[in-house]
Short mmCIF file of C-alpha atoms and ligand atoms in Angstrom, two decimals:
data_model
loop_
_atom_site.label_atom_id
_atom_site.label_comp_id
_atom_site.label_asym_id
_atom_site.label_seq_id
_atom_site.Cartn_x
_atom_site.Cartn_y
_atom_site.Cartn_z
CA MET A 1066 -2.76 -15.90 -17.02
CA SER A 1067 -2.21 -19.73 -17.67
CA GLU A 1068 -1.80 -22.00 -13.92
CA ARG A 1069 -3.30 -19.61 -11.15
CA ALA A 1070 -0.11 -18.41 -9.03
CA ARG A 1071 0.60 -19.78 -5.95
CA PHE A 1072 0.62 -18.11 -2.86
CA ASP A 1073 2.17 -20.03 1.17
CA GLU A 1074 2.96 -17.41 2.89
CA ARG A 1075 1.49 -17.13 6.62
CA HIS A 1076 1.60 -13.27 7.36
CA LEU A 1077 1.87 -10.36 4.54
CA LEU A 1078 4.75 -8.33 6.43
CA ALA A 1079 6.62 -6.98 3.72
CA ILE A 1080 7.29 -7.21 0.12
CA GLU A 1081 11.12 -7.65 0.20
CA GLY A 1082 11.61 -11.21 0.28
CA LEU A 1083 8.25 -12.15 -1.42
CA ARG A 1084 7.99 -14.50 -4.40
CA LYS A 1085 6.88 -12.99 -7.86
CA ASP A 1086 4.17 -16.09 -7.70
CA SER A 1087 2.95 -14.86 -3.74
CA ILE A 1088 3.02 -10.83 -5.60
CA LEU A 1089 0.63 -12.40 -8.73
CA ALA A 1090 -1.66 -15.08 -6.72
CA VAL A 1091 -2.55 -11.64 -4.70
CA LEU A 1092 -2.94 -9.14 -7.84
CA ASP A 1093 -4.22 -12.44 -9.85
CA ALA A 1094 -7.06 -13.96 -6.23
CA ALA A 1095 -8.03 -9.87 -6.60
CA GLU A 1096 -9.57 -9.68 -9.73
CA PRO A 1097 -13.07 -11.68 -9.13
CA PHE A 1098 -13.50 -9.81 -5.24
CA PHE A 1099 -13.06 -5.87 -7.65
CA ASP A 1100 -15.91 -7.27 -9.17
CA VAL A 1101 -17.86 -8.51 -5.65
CA SER A 1102 -17.62 -4.12 -5.50
CA ARG A 1103 -19.55 -3.38 -8.18
CA ARG A 1104 -22.11 -5.15 -7.87
CA SER A 1105 -25.70 -4.44 -6.10
CA VAL A 1106 -25.26 -6.76 -3.56
CA ARG A 1107 -21.07 -6.83 -2.38
CA LYS A 1108 -20.70 -9.06 -0.67
CA VAL A 1109 -19.17 -12.72 -1.02
CA PRO A 1110 -19.00 -15.94 2.33
CA THR A 1111 -15.86 -16.87 1.96
CA LEU A 1112 -14.78 -15.60 6.01
CA ARG A 1113 -17.57 -16.59 7.80
CA GLY A 1114 -17.13 -17.28 11.10
CA LYS A 1115 -14.11 -15.68 10.77
CA THR A 1116 -12.40 -12.87 12.83
CA VAL A 1117 -10.56 -9.93 11.61
CA ILE A 1118 -9.27 -7.63 13.96
CA ASN A 1119 -7.54 -4.24 12.70
CA LEU A 1120 -5.33 -2.99 15.26
CA PHE A 1121 -4.20 0.44 13.95
CA TYR A 1122 -1.72 2.93 16.13
CA GLU A 1123 -1.23 5.63 13.27
CA ALA A 1124 -4.29 7.59 12.22
CA SER A 1125 -5.32 6.36 8.76
CA THR A 1126 -8.46 6.86 6.12
CA ARG A 1127 -7.81 5.08 3.65
CA THR A 1128 -6.05 1.99 4.32
CA ARG A 1129 -8.36 1.37 7.66
CA THR A 1130 -11.56 1.69 5.94
CA SER A 1131 -11.13 -0.63 3.29
CA PHE A 1132 -9.33 -3.57 5.26
CA GLU A 1133 -12.80 -3.26 7.71
CA LEU A 1134 -15.15 -3.00 4.32
CA ALA A 1135 -13.26 -6.04 2.96
CA GLY A 1136 -13.45 -8.28 5.98
CA LYS A 1137 -17.02 -7.25 5.55
CA ARG A 1138 -17.22 -7.77 2.39
CA LEU A 1139 -16.35 -11.21 2.45
CA SER A 1140 -18.37 -12.01 5.64
CA ALA A 1141 -15.56 -12.44 7.89
CA ASP A 1142 -16.92 -10.39 12.04
CA VAL A 1143 -14.39 -7.37 11.69
CA VAL A 1144 -12.87 -5.45 14.74
CA ASN A 1145 -11.39 -2.54 14.40
CA ILE A 1146 -9.11 -0.61 17.06
CA SER A 1147 -7.35 2.86 17.42
CA VAL A 1148 -5.02 3.67 19.56
CA SER A 1149 -7.01 6.45 21.20
CA THR A 1150 -9.41 3.99 21.93
CA SER A 1151 -7.26 1.55 23.29
CA SER A 1152 -5.57 0.58 26.33
CA ALA A 1153 -1.84 1.23 24.81
CA VAL A 1154 -3.22 5.37 26.72
CA LYS A 1155 -3.47 3.23 29.60
CA GLY A 1156 0.43 2.45 29.27
CA GLU A 1157 -0.41 -1.39 28.14
CA THR A 1158 2.60 -2.88 26.07
CA LEU A 1159 1.83 -3.75 22.96
CA LEU A 1160 2.91 -7.19 23.86
CA ASP A 1161 0.67 -7.39 26.28
CA THR A 1162 -2.26 -6.07 23.67
CA VAL A 1163 -1.19 -8.76 20.97
CA LYS A 1164 -1.28 -11.52 23.84
CA ASN A 1165 -5.17 -10.55 24.92
CA LEU A 1166 -6.27 -9.68 20.76
CA GLU A 1167 -5.25 -13.31 20.89
CA ALA A 1168 -6.64 -14.78 24.54
CA MET A 1169 -10.45 -13.90 21.53
CA GLN A 1170 -9.59 -15.94 19.25
CA PRO A 1171 -8.85 -14.38 15.48
CA ASP A 1172 -7.94 -15.39 12.53
CA VAL A 1173 -5.90 -11.97 11.09
CA LEU A 1174 -4.63 -9.37 12.46
CA VAL A 1175 -3.93 -5.99 10.41
CA VAL A 1176 -2.01 -4.33 12.54
CA ARG A 1177 -0.78 -0.48 11.56
CA HIS A 1178 2.61 0.73 13.95
CA ALA A 1179 4.49 4.11 13.95
CA ALA A 1180 7.88 1.01 15.24
CA SER A 1181 9.22 -0.23 12.09
CA GLY A 1182 9.21 -3.82 12.55
CA ALA A 1183 6.82 -3.22 14.69
CA ALA A 1184 4.36 -6.26 12.45
CA ALA A 1185 7.62 -9.26 12.78
CA PHE A 1186 7.90 -8.82 16.33
CA ILE A 1187 3.32 -9.20 16.84
CA ALA A 1188 3.99 -12.23 13.98
CA ALA A 1189 6.55 -13.59 15.91
CA ARG A 1190 4.31 -13.86 18.71
CA THR A 1191 0.80 -14.90 17.94
CA ARG A 1192 -0.80 -17.64 16.06
CA ALA A 1193 -2.59 -15.34 14.22
CA ALA A 1194 -2.58 -14.23 10.53
CA VAL A 1195 -0.48 -10.78 10.44
CA VAL A 1196 -1.21 -8.57 7.92
CA ASN A 1197 1.08 -5.17 8.17
CA ALA A 1198 -0.89 -2.09 7.41
CA GLY A 1199 2.37 0.39 6.80
CA ASP A 1200 5.15 0.14 9.53
CA GLY A 1201 7.15 3.40 11.04
CA THR A 1202 9.55 3.90 7.57
CA HIS A 1203 9.63 -0.31 6.50
CA GLU A 1204 6.74 -1.15 4.21
CA HIS A 1205 3.53 -0.93 3.35
CA PRO A 1206 2.93 -5.10 1.75
CA THR A 1207 -0.93 -3.69 -0.26
CA GLN A 1208 -0.33 -0.68 -0.33
CA ALA A 1209 1.72 -1.57 -3.38
CA LEU A 1210 0.29 -4.55 -4.48
CA LEU A 1211 -2.69 -2.55 -4.80
CA ASP A 1212 -0.55 0.35 -6.66
CA ALA A 1213 -0.21 -2.96 -9.24
CA PHE A 1214 -2.72 -3.83 -9.84
CA THR A 1215 -4.18 -0.54 -10.71
CA ILE A 1216 -0.80 -0.15 -13.27
CA ARG A 1217 -1.94 -3.49 -14.25
CA ARG A 1218 -5.50 -2.43 -15.12
CA ALA A 1219 -4.07 0.76 -16.40
CA LYS A 1220 -1.85 -0.42 -18.51
CA GLY A 1221 -2.56 -3.37 -19.24
CA ARG A 1222 0.70 -5.55 -18.01
CA ILE A 1223 4.06 -4.03 -14.70
CA GLU A 1224 6.58 -5.37 -16.47
CA GLY A 1225 8.89 -3.08 -18.34
CA LEU A 1226 7.76 0.14 -17.18
CA GLU A 1227 9.04 3.30 -16.43
CA VAL A 1228 7.58 4.64 -13.77
CA ALA A 1229 8.76 7.14 -11.22
CA ILE A 1230 8.70 7.27 -7.44
CA CYS A 1231 8.65 11.68 -6.46
CA GLY A 1232 9.20 12.87 -3.22
CA ASP A 1233 9.35 12.01 0.33
CA VAL A 1234 10.90 9.13 -0.54
CA LEU A 1235 12.92 8.15 3.08
CA HIS A 1236 9.86 8.56 5.26
CA SER A 1237 7.67 6.67 2.29
CA ARG A 1238 7.54 3.18 3.66
CA VAL A 1239 4.82 3.41 -0.10
CA ALA A 1240 7.87 4.05 -1.62
CA ARG A 1241 9.80 1.21 -0.15
CA SER A 1242 6.75 -2.06 -0.39
CA ASN A 1243 6.63 -0.29 -4.18
CA VAL A 1244 10.15 -0.23 -5.31
CA ALA A 1245 10.46 -4.02 -3.90
CA LEU A 1246 7.13 -5.12 -6.20
CA LEU A 1247 7.36 -2.95 -9.09
CA THR A 1248 11.40 -4.38 -9.94
CA THR A 1249 10.38 -7.74 -8.86
CA LEU A 1250 7.22 -8.06 -11.50
CA GLY A 1251 10.07 -5.83 -14.47
CA ALA A 1252 9.00 -2.94 -14.02
CA LYS A 1253 12.24 -0.08 -14.06
CA VAL A 1254 12.02 2.62 -10.97
CA ARG A 1255 13.51 5.81 -10.90
CA PHE A 1256 13.06 8.16 -7.68
CA ALA A 1257 13.14 11.98 -7.47
CA GLY A 1258 13.02 13.93 -4.73
CA PRO A 1259 15.62 16.68 -2.62
CA ARG A 1260 18.74 15.13 -1.62
CA THR A 1261 17.35 15.17 2.17
CA LEU A 1262 14.54 13.14 1.64
CA LEU A 1263 16.06 9.86 -0.81
CA PRO A 1264 17.98 7.77 1.38
CA PRO A 1265 21.44 6.16 0.58
CA GLY A 1266 21.23 2.65 -1.51
CA LEU A 1267 18.61 3.05 -3.27
CA GLU A 1268 20.66 2.84 -6.55
CA ALA A 1269 21.34 -0.98 -5.23
CA LEU A 1270 18.07 -1.65 -4.76
CA GLY A 1271 18.25 -1.72 -8.73
CA ALA A 1272 16.80 2.12 -9.57
CA LYS A 1273 17.90 5.49 -11.01
CA VAL A 1274 17.93 7.91 -8.06
CA TYR A 1275 17.72 11.95 -9.57
CA ASP A 1276 18.08 15.09 -6.86
CA ARG A 1277 15.64 16.72 -9.33
CA LEU A 1278 12.16 15.78 -11.20
CA GLU A 1279 11.99 17.32 -14.33
CA PRO A 1280 14.49 13.82 -15.58
CA ALA A 1281 12.89 11.05 -13.70
CA LEU A 1282 9.93 12.13 -15.44
CA GLU A 1283 10.35 12.70 -18.41
CA GLY A 1284 9.41 9.33 -20.20
CA ALA A 1285 7.33 7.73 -17.85
CA ASP A 1286 4.51 5.30 -18.23
CA VAL A 1287 3.59 5.84 -14.39
CA VAL A 1288 4.05 8.91 -12.04
CA MET A 1289 3.85 8.06 -8.49
CA MET A 1290 3.52 10.78 -6.08
CA LEU A 1291 4.43 11.09 -2.36
CA ARG A 1292 3.66 13.06 0.21
CA VAL A 1293 6.19 14.94 2.14
CA GLN A 1294 5.95 13.50 5.63
CA ARG A 1295 5.61 16.18 7.84
CA GLU A 1296 5.12 14.31 10.37
CA ARG A 1297 8.16 12.15 10.28
CA LEU A 1298 9.90 15.28 8.99
CA GLY A 1299 11.94 15.68 12.80
CA GLY A 1300 14.94 17.50 11.23
CA SER A 1301 15.28 20.86 8.65
CA PHE A 1302 14.57 18.33 5.92
CA LEU A 1303 13.14 21.06 3.73
CA PRO A 1304 13.39 25.37 3.20
CA SER A 1305 9.73 25.50 3.32
CA THR A 1306 6.52 23.28 2.06
CA ARG A 1307 5.66 26.23 -0.63
CA GLU A 1308 9.58 25.32 -1.58
CA TYR A 1309 9.68 22.27 -2.37
CA GLY A 1310 6.06 22.75 -4.69
CA ARG A 1311 7.07 25.36 -6.24
CA ILE A 1312 10.56 22.41 -7.54
CA PHE A 1313 9.03 19.06 -6.85
CA GLY A 1314 5.11 19.45 -7.43
CA LEU A 1315 4.09 17.75 -10.09
CA ASN A 1316 1.54 19.89 -12.31
CA GLU A 1317 0.59 20.16 -16.04
CA ALA A 1318 3.51 21.39 -17.54
CA ARG A 1319 5.99 19.03 -15.75
CA LEU A 1320 3.57 16.51 -16.26
CA ALA A 1321 3.83 16.72 -19.55
CA LEU A 1322 7.57 15.20 -20.05
CA ALA A 1323 6.18 11.58 -19.28
CA LYS A 1324 4.27 9.36 -22.48
CA PRO A 1325 1.66 11.14 -23.20
CA ASP A 1326 -0.76 8.33 -21.53
CA ALA A 1327 1.22 8.18 -18.51
CA ILE A 1328 -0.62 7.94 -15.29
CA VAL A 1329 -0.63 9.81 -11.56
CA MET A 1330 -0.63 8.04 -8.67
CA HIS A 1331 -0.83 8.80 -5.12
CA PRO A 1332 -0.98 6.69 -2.37
CA GLY A 1333 -3.06 9.27 0.15
CA PRO A 1334 -3.33 11.78 2.46
CA MET A 1335 -2.49 14.31 -0.53
CA ASN A 1336 -1.38 17.39 0.46
CA ARG A 1337 -2.44 19.24 -2.55
CA GLY A 1338 -0.31 22.32 -3.56
CA VAL A 1339 2.42 20.90 -2.33
CA GLU A 1340 3.63 17.52 -3.53
CA ILE A 1341 0.75 17.62 -5.98
CA ASP A 1342 -1.28 20.35 -8.19
CA PRO A 1343 -5.11 20.26 -7.83
CA ALA A 1344 -5.66 20.11 -12.05
CA VAL A 1345 -3.05 17.34 -12.40
CA ALA A 1346 -4.25 15.33 -9.24
CA ASP A 1347 -8.33 15.21 -10.41
CA GLY A 1348 -7.16 16.31 -14.75
CA PRO A 1349 -7.75 12.57 -16.69
CA ARG A 1350 -4.11 10.65 -16.15
CA SER A 1351 -5.03 10.64 -12.67
CA VAL A 1352 -5.72 6.93 -10.82
CA ILE A 1353 -5.74 8.38 -7.28
CA LEU A 1354 -9.56 7.48 -6.75
CA ASP A 1355 -8.55 4.31 -8.65
CA GLN A 1356 -6.24 3.64 -5.94
CA VAL A 1357 -8.29 3.27 -3.72
CA GLU A 1358 -11.61 1.56 -4.90
CA ALA A 1359 -8.58 -1.71 -5.85
CA GLY A 1360 -7.69 -1.24 -2.57
CA VAL A 1361 -10.64 -3.50 -0.97
CA ALA A 1362 -10.38 -5.91 -3.55
CA VAL A 1363 -7.01 -6.74 -3.09
CA ARG A 1364 -7.37 -6.66 0.85
CA MET A 1365 -10.16 -8.91 0.35
CA ALA A 1366 -7.67 -10.85 -1.68
CA VAL A 1367 -5.08 -10.69 1.05
CA LEU A 1368 -7.18 -11.82 3.52
CA TRP A 1369 -9.04 -14.58 1.70
CA LEU A 1370 -5.10 -16.15 0.85
CA LEU A 1371 -4.44 -15.99 3.70
CA ALA A 1372 -7.82 -16.84 6.17
CA ALA A 1373 -9.55 -18.85 3.51
CA GLU A 1374 -9.82 -22.61 4.22
CA PRO A 1375 -8.84 -24.94 1.87
CA SER A 1376 -12.82 -25.66 0.85
CA GLU A 1377 -13.25 -22.13 0.50
CA ARG A 1378 -10.35 -21.15 -1.25
CA VAL A 1379 -12.34 -20.24 -4.94
CA PRO A 1380 -14.39 -16.55 -4.51
CA SER A 1381 -18.06 -17.69 -4.77
CA ALA A 1382 -19.30 -15.31 -7.84
C1 LIG B 477 0.16 5.95 3.09
C2 LIG B 477 0.87 5.67 4.57
O1 LIG B 477 -0.12 5.56 5.75
O2 LIG B 477 2.22 4.46 4.69
N1 LIG B 477 -1.01 5.56 2.95
C3 LIG B 477 -2.12 4.84 2.75
O3 LIG B 477 -1.22 4.39 3.45
N2 LIG B 477 -2.79 4.67 1.72
C4 LIG B 477 0.95 7.25 2.65
C5 LIG B 477 0.94 7.91 3.99
O4 LIG B 477 0.75 8.55 4.60
O5 LIG B 477 1.46 9.33 2.99
#
């Protein structure tokens, strides 16, 4: 990288609207942090004296754990709040919760919420930097960044790659963040899924859209499978998950349509046997656990870029 890319965002709320420079700044900053997590002492002093609050109103395993580890590996003080133990169950509003947390002087608020726009709502009303860790069906920016980091490590580039994003696109904040990031970095995106799970307007984002899996997989460099979001399937979008798996599940025969060196991704949690066959999920082309590892490094980079003192802007080795 000839010149260091610039990041001058106050929050990370969405990929849509983020400059290419800012995206590259996160990906580049994540590289040394990736190495930190592979050392025997997985800690740097970069965010000493800073406070990160993880405020999770929705279930999460990977995202919550990796934000917690990211903060801790940067030496920040990290507090995790999940809704089942917070005062939201006693009827406190989101804004009151945020105002109370703000009174404790956090530097960063990491927020996951079922309502699209929740992170932006908070960002407009707090002094802390806000990171969107998934807001409803809107965006999940750090997931797209860790996906891009994983693709770049596996393929050496992102520009020019053919990326197939398949499954429940309608409910997927991961898909929305990914299409914004991948097209900004010059990849070509194809979406595939049953018609009922493909939102209108995908072509306008510069993507090709298929209502069958096979044509989307043909010649793909990257195959990204999405979870069928049963918790968001209010109406009857699908006949049955068995039927879905038969028609839209990624198995070895279908994966053979992609490039011979294509990689398989999934943001997790997986529905094994529904959108992805266990043989593929655990197979040699799967980078699903690499995505999880990248998640810690990318979240370290994001916290560092948003909260580090100017004098601490180079990660210590
Ligand atoms: C995703 C999410 O919660 O948006 N998971 C994740 O963060 N890795 C995807 C999903 O729930 O299907």
